[in-house]
Coordinates of C-alpha atoms in Angstrom, one line a residue:
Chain A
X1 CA 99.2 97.7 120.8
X2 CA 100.5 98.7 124.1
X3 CA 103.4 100.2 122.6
X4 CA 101.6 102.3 120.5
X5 CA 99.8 103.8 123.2
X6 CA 103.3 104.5 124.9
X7 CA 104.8 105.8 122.0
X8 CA 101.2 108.4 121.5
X9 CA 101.0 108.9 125.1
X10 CA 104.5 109.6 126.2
X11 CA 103.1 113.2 127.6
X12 CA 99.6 112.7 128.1
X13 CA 98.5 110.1 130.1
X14 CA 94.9 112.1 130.4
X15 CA 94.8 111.2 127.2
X16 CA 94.7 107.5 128.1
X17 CA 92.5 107.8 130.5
X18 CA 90.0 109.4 128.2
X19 CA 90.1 106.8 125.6
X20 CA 90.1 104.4 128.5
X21 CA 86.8 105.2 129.2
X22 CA 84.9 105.7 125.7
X23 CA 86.8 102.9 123.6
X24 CA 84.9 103.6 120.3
X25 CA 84.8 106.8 120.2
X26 CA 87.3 108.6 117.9
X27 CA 87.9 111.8 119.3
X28 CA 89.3 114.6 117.4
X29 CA 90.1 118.1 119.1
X30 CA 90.0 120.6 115.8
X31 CA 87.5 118.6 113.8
X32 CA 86.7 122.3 112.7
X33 CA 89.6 123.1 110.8
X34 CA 90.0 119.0 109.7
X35 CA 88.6 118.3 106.5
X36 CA 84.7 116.9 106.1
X37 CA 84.9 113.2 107.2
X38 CA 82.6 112.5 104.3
X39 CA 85.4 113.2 101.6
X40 CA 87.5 110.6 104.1
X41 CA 87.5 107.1 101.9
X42 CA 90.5 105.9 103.2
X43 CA 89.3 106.5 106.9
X44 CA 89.0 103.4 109.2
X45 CA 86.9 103.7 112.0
X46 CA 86.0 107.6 111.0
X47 CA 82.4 106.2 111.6
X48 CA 83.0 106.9 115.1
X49 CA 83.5 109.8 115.6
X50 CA 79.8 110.8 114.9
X51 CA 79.0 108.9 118.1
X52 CA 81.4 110.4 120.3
X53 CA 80.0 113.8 120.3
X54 CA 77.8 114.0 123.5
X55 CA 80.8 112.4 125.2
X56 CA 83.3 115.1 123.9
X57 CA 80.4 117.5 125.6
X58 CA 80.6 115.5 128.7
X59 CA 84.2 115.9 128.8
X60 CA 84.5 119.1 127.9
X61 CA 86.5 120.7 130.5
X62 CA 89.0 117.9 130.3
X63 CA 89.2 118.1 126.4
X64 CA 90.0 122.0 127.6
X65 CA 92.5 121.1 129.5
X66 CA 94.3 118.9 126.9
X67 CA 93.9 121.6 124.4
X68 CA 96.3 123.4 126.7
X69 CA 98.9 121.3 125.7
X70 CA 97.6 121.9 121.9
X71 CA 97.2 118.5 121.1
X72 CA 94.6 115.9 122.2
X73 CA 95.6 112.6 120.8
X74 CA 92.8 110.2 119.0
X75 CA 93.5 106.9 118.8
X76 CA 96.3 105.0 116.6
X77 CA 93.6 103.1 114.3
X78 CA 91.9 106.6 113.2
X79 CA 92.5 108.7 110.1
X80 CA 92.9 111.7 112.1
X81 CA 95.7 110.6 113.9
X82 CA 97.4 110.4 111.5
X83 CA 96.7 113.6 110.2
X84 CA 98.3 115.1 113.3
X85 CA 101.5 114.7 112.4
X86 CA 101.2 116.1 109.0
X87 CA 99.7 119.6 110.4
X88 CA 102.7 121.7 109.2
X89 CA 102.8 124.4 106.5
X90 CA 105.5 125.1 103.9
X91 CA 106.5 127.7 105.6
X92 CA 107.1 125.5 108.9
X93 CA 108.9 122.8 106.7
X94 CA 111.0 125.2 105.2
X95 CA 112.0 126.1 108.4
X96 CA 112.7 123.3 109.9
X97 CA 114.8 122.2 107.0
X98 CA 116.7 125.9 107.5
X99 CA 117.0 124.6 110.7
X100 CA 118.7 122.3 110.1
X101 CA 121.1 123.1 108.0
X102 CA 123.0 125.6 110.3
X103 CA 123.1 124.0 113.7
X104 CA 123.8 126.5 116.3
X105 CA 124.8 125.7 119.4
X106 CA 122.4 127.3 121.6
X107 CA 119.8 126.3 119.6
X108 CA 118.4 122.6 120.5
X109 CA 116.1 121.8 117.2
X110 CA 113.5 120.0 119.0
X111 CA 112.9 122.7 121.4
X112 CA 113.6 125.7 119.2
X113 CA 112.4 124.4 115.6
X114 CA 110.0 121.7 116.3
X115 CA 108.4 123.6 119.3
X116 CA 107.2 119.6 120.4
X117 CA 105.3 119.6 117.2
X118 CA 106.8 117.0 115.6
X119 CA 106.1 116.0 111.9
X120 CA 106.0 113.0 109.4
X121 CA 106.3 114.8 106.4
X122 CA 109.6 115.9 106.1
X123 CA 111.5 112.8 107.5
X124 CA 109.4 110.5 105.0
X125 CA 110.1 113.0 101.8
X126 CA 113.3 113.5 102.3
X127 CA 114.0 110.3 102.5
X128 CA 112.6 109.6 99.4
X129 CA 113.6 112.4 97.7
X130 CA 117.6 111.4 99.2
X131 CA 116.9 107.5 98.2
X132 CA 115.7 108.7 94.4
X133 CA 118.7 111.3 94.2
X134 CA 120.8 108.5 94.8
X135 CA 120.0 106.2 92.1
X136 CA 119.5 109.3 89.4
X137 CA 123.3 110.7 90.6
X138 CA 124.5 107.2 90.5
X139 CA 123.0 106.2 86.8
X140 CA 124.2 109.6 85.5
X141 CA 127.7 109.2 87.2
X142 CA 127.8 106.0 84.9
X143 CA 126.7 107.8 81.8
X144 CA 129.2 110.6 82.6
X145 CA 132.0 107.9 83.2
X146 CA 131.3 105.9 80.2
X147 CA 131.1 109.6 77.4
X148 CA 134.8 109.7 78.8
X149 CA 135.8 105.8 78.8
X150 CA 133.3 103.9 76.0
X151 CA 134.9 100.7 77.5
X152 CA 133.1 100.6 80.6
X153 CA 129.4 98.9 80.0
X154 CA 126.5 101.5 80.8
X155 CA 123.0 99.7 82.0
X156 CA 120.1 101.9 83.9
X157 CA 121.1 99.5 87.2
X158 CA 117.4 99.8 88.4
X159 CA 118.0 97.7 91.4
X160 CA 119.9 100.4 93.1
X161 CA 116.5 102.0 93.1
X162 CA 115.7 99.3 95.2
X163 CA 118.5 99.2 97.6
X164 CA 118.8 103.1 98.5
X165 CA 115.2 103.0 99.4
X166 CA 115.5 100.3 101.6
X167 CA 118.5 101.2 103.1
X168 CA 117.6 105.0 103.6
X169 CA 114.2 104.4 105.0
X170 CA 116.0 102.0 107.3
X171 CA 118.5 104.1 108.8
X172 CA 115.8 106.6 109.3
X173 CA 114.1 105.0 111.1
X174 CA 115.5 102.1 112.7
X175 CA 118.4 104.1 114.3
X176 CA 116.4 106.5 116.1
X177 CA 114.1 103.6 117.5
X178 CA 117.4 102.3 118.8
X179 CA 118.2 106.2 119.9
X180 CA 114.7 106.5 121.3
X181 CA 114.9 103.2 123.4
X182 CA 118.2 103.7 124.7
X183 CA 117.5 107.2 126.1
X184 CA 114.0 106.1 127.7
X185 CA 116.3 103.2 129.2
X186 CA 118.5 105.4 130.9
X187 CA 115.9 108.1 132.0
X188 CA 116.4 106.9 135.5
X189 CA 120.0 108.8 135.7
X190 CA 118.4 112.2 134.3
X191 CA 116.7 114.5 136.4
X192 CA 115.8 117.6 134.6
X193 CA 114.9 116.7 131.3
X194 CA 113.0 114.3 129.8
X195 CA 113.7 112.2 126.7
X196 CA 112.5 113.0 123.7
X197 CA 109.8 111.2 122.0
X198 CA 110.1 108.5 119.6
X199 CA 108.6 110.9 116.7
X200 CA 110.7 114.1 117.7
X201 CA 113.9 111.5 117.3
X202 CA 112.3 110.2 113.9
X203 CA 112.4 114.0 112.9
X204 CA 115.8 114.8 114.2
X205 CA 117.3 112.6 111.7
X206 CA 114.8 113.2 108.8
X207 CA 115.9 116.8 109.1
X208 CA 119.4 116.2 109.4
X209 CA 119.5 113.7 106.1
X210 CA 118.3 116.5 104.1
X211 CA 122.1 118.3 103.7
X212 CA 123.3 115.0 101.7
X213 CA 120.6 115.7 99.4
X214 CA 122.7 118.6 98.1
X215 CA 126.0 116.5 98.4
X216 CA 124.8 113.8 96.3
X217 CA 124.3 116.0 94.0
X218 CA 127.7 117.9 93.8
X219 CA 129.2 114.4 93.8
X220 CA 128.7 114.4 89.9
X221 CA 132.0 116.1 89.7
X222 CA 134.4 113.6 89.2
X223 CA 137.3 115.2 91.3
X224 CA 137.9 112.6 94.0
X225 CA 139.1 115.3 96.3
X226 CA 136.5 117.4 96.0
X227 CA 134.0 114.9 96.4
X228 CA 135.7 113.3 99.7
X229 CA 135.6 117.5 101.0
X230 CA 132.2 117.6 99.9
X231 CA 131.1 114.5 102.0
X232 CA 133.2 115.7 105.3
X233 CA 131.3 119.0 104.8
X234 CA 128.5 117.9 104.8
X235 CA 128.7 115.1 107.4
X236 CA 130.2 117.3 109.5
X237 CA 126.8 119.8 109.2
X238 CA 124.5 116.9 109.8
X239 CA 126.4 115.2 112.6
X240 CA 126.9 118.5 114.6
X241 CA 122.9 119.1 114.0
X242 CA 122.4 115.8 115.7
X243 CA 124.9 116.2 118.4
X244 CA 123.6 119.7 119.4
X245 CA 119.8 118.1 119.6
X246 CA 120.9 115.8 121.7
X247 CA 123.7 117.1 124.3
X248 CA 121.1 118.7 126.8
X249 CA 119.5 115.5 127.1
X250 CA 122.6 113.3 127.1
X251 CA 124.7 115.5 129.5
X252 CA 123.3 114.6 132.9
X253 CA 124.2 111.2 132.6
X254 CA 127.4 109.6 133.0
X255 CA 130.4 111.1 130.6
X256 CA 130.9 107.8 129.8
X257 CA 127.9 106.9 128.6
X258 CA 127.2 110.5 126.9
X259 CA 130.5 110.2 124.9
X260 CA 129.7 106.8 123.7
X261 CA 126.3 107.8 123.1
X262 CA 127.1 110.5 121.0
X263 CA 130.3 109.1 119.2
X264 CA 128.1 105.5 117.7
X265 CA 125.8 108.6 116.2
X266 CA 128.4 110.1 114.4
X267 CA 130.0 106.9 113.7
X268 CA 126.9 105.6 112.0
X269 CA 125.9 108.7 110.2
X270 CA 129.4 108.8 109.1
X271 CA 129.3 105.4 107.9
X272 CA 125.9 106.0 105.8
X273 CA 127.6 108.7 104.1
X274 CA 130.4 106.6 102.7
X275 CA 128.7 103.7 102.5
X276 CA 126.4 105.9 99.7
X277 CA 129.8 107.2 98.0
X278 CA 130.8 103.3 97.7
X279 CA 128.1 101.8 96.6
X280 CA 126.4 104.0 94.6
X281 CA 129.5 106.1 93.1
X282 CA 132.4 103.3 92.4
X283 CA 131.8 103.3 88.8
X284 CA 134.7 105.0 87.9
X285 CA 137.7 102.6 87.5
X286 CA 140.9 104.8 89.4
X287 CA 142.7 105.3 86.3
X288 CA 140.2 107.1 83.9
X289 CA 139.2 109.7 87.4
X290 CA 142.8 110.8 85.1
X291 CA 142.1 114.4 83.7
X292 CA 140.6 114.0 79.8
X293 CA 143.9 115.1 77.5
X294 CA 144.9 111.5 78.9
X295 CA 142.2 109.6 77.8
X296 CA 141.8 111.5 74.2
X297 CA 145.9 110.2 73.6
X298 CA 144.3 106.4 73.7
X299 CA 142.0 106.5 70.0
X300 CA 145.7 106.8 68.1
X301 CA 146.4 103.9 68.9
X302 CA 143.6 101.7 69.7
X303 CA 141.1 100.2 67.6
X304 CA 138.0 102.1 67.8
X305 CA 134.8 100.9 68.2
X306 CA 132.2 102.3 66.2
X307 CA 130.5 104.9 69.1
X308 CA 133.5 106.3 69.8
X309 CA 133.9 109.3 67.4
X310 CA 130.4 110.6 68.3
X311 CA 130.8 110.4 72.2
X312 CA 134.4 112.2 71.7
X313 CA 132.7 114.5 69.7
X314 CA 130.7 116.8 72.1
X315 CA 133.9 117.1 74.6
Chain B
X1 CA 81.7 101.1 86.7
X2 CA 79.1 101.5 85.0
X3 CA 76.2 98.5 85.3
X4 CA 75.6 96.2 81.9
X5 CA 72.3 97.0 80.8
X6 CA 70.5 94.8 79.2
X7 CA 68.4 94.8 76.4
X8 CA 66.2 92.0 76.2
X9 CA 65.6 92.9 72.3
X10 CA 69.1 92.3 70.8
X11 CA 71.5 90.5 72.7
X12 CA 74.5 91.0 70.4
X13 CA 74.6 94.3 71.1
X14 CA 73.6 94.1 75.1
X15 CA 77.9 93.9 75.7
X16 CA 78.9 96.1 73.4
X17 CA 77.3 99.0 74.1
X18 CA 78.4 100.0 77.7
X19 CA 82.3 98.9 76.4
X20 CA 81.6 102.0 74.2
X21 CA 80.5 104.4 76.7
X22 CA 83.3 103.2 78.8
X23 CA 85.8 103.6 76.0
X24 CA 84.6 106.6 75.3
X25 CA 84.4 108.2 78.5
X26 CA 88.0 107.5 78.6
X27 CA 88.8 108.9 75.6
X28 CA 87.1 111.9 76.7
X29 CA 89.5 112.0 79.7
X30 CA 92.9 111.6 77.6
X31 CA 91.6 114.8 75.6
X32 CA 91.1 116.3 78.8
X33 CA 94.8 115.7 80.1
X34 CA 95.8 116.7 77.0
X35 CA 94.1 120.1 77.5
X36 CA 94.0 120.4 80.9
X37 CA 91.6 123.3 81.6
X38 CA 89.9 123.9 85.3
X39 CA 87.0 121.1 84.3
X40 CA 85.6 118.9 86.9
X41 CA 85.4 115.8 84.1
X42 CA 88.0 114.0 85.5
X43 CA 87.2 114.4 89.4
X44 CA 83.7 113.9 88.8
X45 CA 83.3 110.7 87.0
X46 CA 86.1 109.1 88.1
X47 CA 87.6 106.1 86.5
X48 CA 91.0 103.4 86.7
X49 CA 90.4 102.0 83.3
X50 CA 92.3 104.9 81.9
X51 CA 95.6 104.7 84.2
X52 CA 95.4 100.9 84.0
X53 CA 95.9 100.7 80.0
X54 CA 98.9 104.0 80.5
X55 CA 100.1 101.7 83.2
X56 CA 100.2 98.5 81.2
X57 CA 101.2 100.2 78.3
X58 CA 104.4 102.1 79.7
X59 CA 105.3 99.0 81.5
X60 CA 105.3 96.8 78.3
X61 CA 107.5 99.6 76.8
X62 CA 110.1 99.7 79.7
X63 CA 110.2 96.8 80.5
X64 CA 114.1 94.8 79.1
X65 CA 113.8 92.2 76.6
X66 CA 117.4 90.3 77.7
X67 CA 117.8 87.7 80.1
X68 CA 121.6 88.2 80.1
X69 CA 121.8 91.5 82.3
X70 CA 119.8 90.4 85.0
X71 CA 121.0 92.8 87.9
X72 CA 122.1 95.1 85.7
X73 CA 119.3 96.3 83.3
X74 CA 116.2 98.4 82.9
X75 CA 113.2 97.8 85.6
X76 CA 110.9 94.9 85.2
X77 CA 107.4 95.0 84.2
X78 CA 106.2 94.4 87.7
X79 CA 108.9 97.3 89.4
X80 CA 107.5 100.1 86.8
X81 CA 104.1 98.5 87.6
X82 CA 104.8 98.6 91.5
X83 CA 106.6 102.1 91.5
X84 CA 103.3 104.1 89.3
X85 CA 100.6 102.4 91.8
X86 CA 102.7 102.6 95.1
X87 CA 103.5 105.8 94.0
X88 CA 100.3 107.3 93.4
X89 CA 98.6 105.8 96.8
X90 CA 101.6 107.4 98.6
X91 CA 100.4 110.8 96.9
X92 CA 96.8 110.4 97.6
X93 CA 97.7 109.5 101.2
X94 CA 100.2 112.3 101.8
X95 CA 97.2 114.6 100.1
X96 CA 94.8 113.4 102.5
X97 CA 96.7 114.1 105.4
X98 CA 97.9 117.1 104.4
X99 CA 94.1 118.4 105.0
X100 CA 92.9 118.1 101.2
X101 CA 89.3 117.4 100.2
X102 CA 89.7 115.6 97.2
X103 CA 88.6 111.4 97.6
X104 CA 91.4 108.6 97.6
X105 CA 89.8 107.5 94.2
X106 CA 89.7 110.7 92.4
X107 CA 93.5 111.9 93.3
X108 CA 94.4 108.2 92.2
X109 CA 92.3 108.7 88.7
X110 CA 93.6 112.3 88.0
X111 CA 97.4 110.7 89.1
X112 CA 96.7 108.1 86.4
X113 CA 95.6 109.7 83.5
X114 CA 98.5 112.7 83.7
X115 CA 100.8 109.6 83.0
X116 CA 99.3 110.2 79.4
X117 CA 102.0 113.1 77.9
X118 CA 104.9 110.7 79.8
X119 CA 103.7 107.6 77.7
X120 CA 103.5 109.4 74.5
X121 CA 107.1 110.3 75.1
X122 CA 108.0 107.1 75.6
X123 CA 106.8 106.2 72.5
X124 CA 108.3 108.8 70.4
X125 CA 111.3 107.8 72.7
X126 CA 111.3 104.4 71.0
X127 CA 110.9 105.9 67.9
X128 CA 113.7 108.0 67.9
X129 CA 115.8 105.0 68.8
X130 CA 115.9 103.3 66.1
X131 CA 117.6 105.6 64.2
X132 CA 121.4 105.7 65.2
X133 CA 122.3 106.9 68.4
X134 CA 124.4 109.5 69.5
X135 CA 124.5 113.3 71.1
X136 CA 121.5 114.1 68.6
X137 CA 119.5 111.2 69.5
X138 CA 120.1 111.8 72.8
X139 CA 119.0 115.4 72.8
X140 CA 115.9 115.1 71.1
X141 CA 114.8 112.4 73.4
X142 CA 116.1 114.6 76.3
X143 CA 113.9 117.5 75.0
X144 CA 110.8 115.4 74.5
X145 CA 111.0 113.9 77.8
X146 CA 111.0 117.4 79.2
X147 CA 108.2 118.7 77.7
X148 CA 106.3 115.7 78.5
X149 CA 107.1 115.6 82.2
X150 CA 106.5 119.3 82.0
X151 CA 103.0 118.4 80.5
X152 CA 102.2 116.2 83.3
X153 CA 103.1 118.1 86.0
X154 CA 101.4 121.3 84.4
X155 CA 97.8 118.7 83.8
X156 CA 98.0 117.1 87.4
X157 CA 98.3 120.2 89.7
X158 CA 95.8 122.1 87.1
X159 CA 93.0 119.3 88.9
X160 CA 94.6 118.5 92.5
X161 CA 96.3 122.2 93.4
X162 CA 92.5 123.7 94.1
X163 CA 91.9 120.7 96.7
X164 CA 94.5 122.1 99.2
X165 CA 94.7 124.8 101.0
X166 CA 96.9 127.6 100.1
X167 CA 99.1 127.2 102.8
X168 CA 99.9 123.8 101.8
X169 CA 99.8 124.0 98.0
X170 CA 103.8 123.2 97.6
X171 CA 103.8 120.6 99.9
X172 CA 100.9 118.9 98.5
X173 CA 102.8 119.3 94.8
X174 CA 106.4 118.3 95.8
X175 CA 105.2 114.6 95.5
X176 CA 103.5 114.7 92.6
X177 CA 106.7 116.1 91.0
X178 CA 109.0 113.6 92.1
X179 CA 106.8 111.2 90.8
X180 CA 106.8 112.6 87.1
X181 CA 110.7 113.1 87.5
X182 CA 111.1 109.5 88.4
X183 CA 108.6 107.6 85.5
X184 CA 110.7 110.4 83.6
X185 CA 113.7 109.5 84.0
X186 CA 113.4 106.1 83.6
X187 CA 111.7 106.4 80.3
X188 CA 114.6 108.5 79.8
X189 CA 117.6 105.7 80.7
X190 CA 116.1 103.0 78.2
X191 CA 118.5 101.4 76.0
X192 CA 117.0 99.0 74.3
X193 CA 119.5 95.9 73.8

């Protein structure tokens, strides 16, 4: 539980205090604008948060002066919590995702896009969306590979679903806890700016995933070269995001430590991206990638089997 | 669900007569998904009997028959089971904390029954099947699927788009879409063996 409260309270240790002092209450700061807690059936502990109402009063000016820094922070076992970080608009997402697409140098994305609102929505959908992308490009490469070459044996491979989920989510999230801890580790050598927090880290790489989406898909083409350009593109668009985001913070420390910091980031995003191609693209045995006049030279003089004539037929 | 009541005159008839409201209640929702119009049917008397059977049913239909291709095949009963449910929770949740007013039960009923137009195409799916295959048979079942998923997508935002606000109305239906796509596409990779 404590580490909950350190990852919520990183920036607002009156927040603590406040909860400190009225442990059941569940305070929310914009229960205006938040739905009617009635319609909440999911809700645990929502029940509270009709108690706490003359103590919000009694803290008023202390609820005003967290509302300065535009977010006052219920606690980790309500609904609304949760709904905090999903306070974005499409247009914000959109943005974000613009974001970070074209990293500019200047332009830090936590700072300029996230404005220290970070959110859950887009790191958790694009993951998704990335993981099920995956295993669709993957099957379709296989149905592609086998209208060319009937030898090779074509099966929906459902597992795959499986493992790009798990290993997607993972990276998403594992890696920037590992970021997240190692920066907070070495905040004793900064001075002038503070780490980020573990949520504006789980965004940065959310956000940055989203250009494979895109690559997966142009990996249907089965030109190897054009597929190993289309993955250095856009690695080199997601790594240089990330490496942007985090040079202010990394740069006061030891150039040691900042290049080794920033080089295992590459390293691993680098190795995510081909570790997708591998896996989830090595259906295609090296010598039928061979361009199709090739391949329409075998039926003369093999036997065929009986699917042949009507998968040649549409090429 | 609705209480058993009973008749103390004729007990045959005490059981039978609340399976038929049931049943037909959702019957009347499957007409409704199959003309989706802005009614509050669905939302209002909610039910899980309806998803459970579309469920049951497109697992049964999806799942392999071989034991040979273990790694290799179609999903399992309990993955297409796993993926519809997990799926539609996420969607509910992610609808919730978007800001929507709809209740956890009623986005999970409405996600349910707009499976409907996807099942039917699974069936006509199978159907086509047997015949021989090829680029035809493949096309038709391409097309089907399509206008199914299309169907589904068309039925499910006609009840949960008016829950969210408008600034949120894409986010809130992004989901949902990727749902349909996925159930889609793996009714549209069966082979049978």
């Amino acid at each position: 539980m404590a580490s909950a409260d350190d990852l919520a309270f990183h920036e607002f240790e009156e927040a603590t205090n406040l909860l400190a002092e009225t442990p059941d209450a569940a305070t929310t700061s914009r229960s205006d604008q938040l739905t009617p807690q009635g319609h909440v059936a999911v809700a645990v502990g929502s029940g509270g948060s009709y108690g706490a109402e003359d103590e919000v009063e009694e803290e008023s000016d202390k609820a005003a002066l967290l509302q300065e820094k535009q977010q006052q922070q219920p606690g980790f076992w309500t609904f609304s919590y949760y709904q905090s970080f999903f306070d974005v608009d499409t247009s914000q997402v959109l943005n974000r995702i613009k974001g970070s697409l074209l990293p500019r140098p200047g332009h830090n994305f936590v700072r300029h896009h996230l404005r220290n609102r970070p959110d859950l929505y887009g790191p958790f959908w694009i993951c998704a969306t990335l993981a099920f992308v995956l295993a669709v490009t993957g099957n379709l490469t296989l149905v592609l590979a086998q209208r060319r070459d009937p030898s090779i044996h074509y099966s929906p491979q459902f597992h795959k679903v499986t493992v790009a989920g798990i290993s997607i989510y993972c990276y998403a999230w594992l890696v920037p806890l590992a970021l997240w801890g190692f920066l907070r580790w070495r905040k004793g050598v900064r001075e002038r700016m503070g780490p980020y927090t573990f949520l504006e880290t789980v965004c940065v790489y959310g956000y940055s995933l989203f250009v494979f989406i895109p690559m997966v898909v142009l990996w249907l083409i089965p030109v190897p070269w054009l597929q190993w350009l289309f993955g250095a593109l856009a690695l080199g668009l997601s790594a240089t995001g990330l490496v942007f985001t985090l040079w202010p913070v990394v740069r006061e420390d030891t150039r040691l430590v900042a290049m080794v910091l920033l080089s295992a980031v590459v390293l691993l995003h680098a190795l995510l991206a081909v570790g997708c191609k591998l896996y989830f693209f090595q259906s295609l045995p090296p010598e039928n990638v061979a361009p199709p006049p090739q391949i329409t030279s075998l039926p003369s003089n093999i036997p065929l089997p009986p699917t042949l004539p009507q998968s040649m037929a549409p090429s | 669900m609705a209480e058993a009541e009973e008749s103390p005159g004729d007990p045959g008839t005490a059981s039978s007569r609340p399976l038929m409201r049931d049943l037909k209640a959702v019957g009347k929702k499957f007409m409704h998904v199959l003309y989706p119009r802005k009614s509050n049917t669905l939302l209002r008397d909610w039910d899980l009997w309806g998803p459970l059977i579309l469920c049951v049913t497109l697992a049964l239909m999806l799942q392999r028959d071989s034991v040979d291709s273990e790694k290799d095949g179609g999903p399992q009963f309990a993955e297409v089971f796993v993926i519809v449910w997990f799926g539609a929770v996420t969607i509910t949740l992610n609808s919730k904390l978007l800001g929507g007013n709809i209740s956890f039960f009623q986005s999970l009923c409405v996600l349910g029954y707009c499976i409907l137009p996807l099942t039917v195409a699974m069936l006509i799916c199978r159907l086509v099947l047997l015949a021989d295959p090829g680029p035809v048979n493949f096309m038709v079942r391409l097309f089907v699927v399509i206008v199914m998923f299309a169907w589904s997508i068309v039925a499910s935002t006609a009840f949960l788009a008016d829950s969210q606000p408008p600034n949120r109305r894409a986010l809130a239906v992004y989901p949902v879409f990727l749902f349909y796509f996925v159930i889609s596409w793996m009714i549209l990779t069966f082979t049978p063996q």
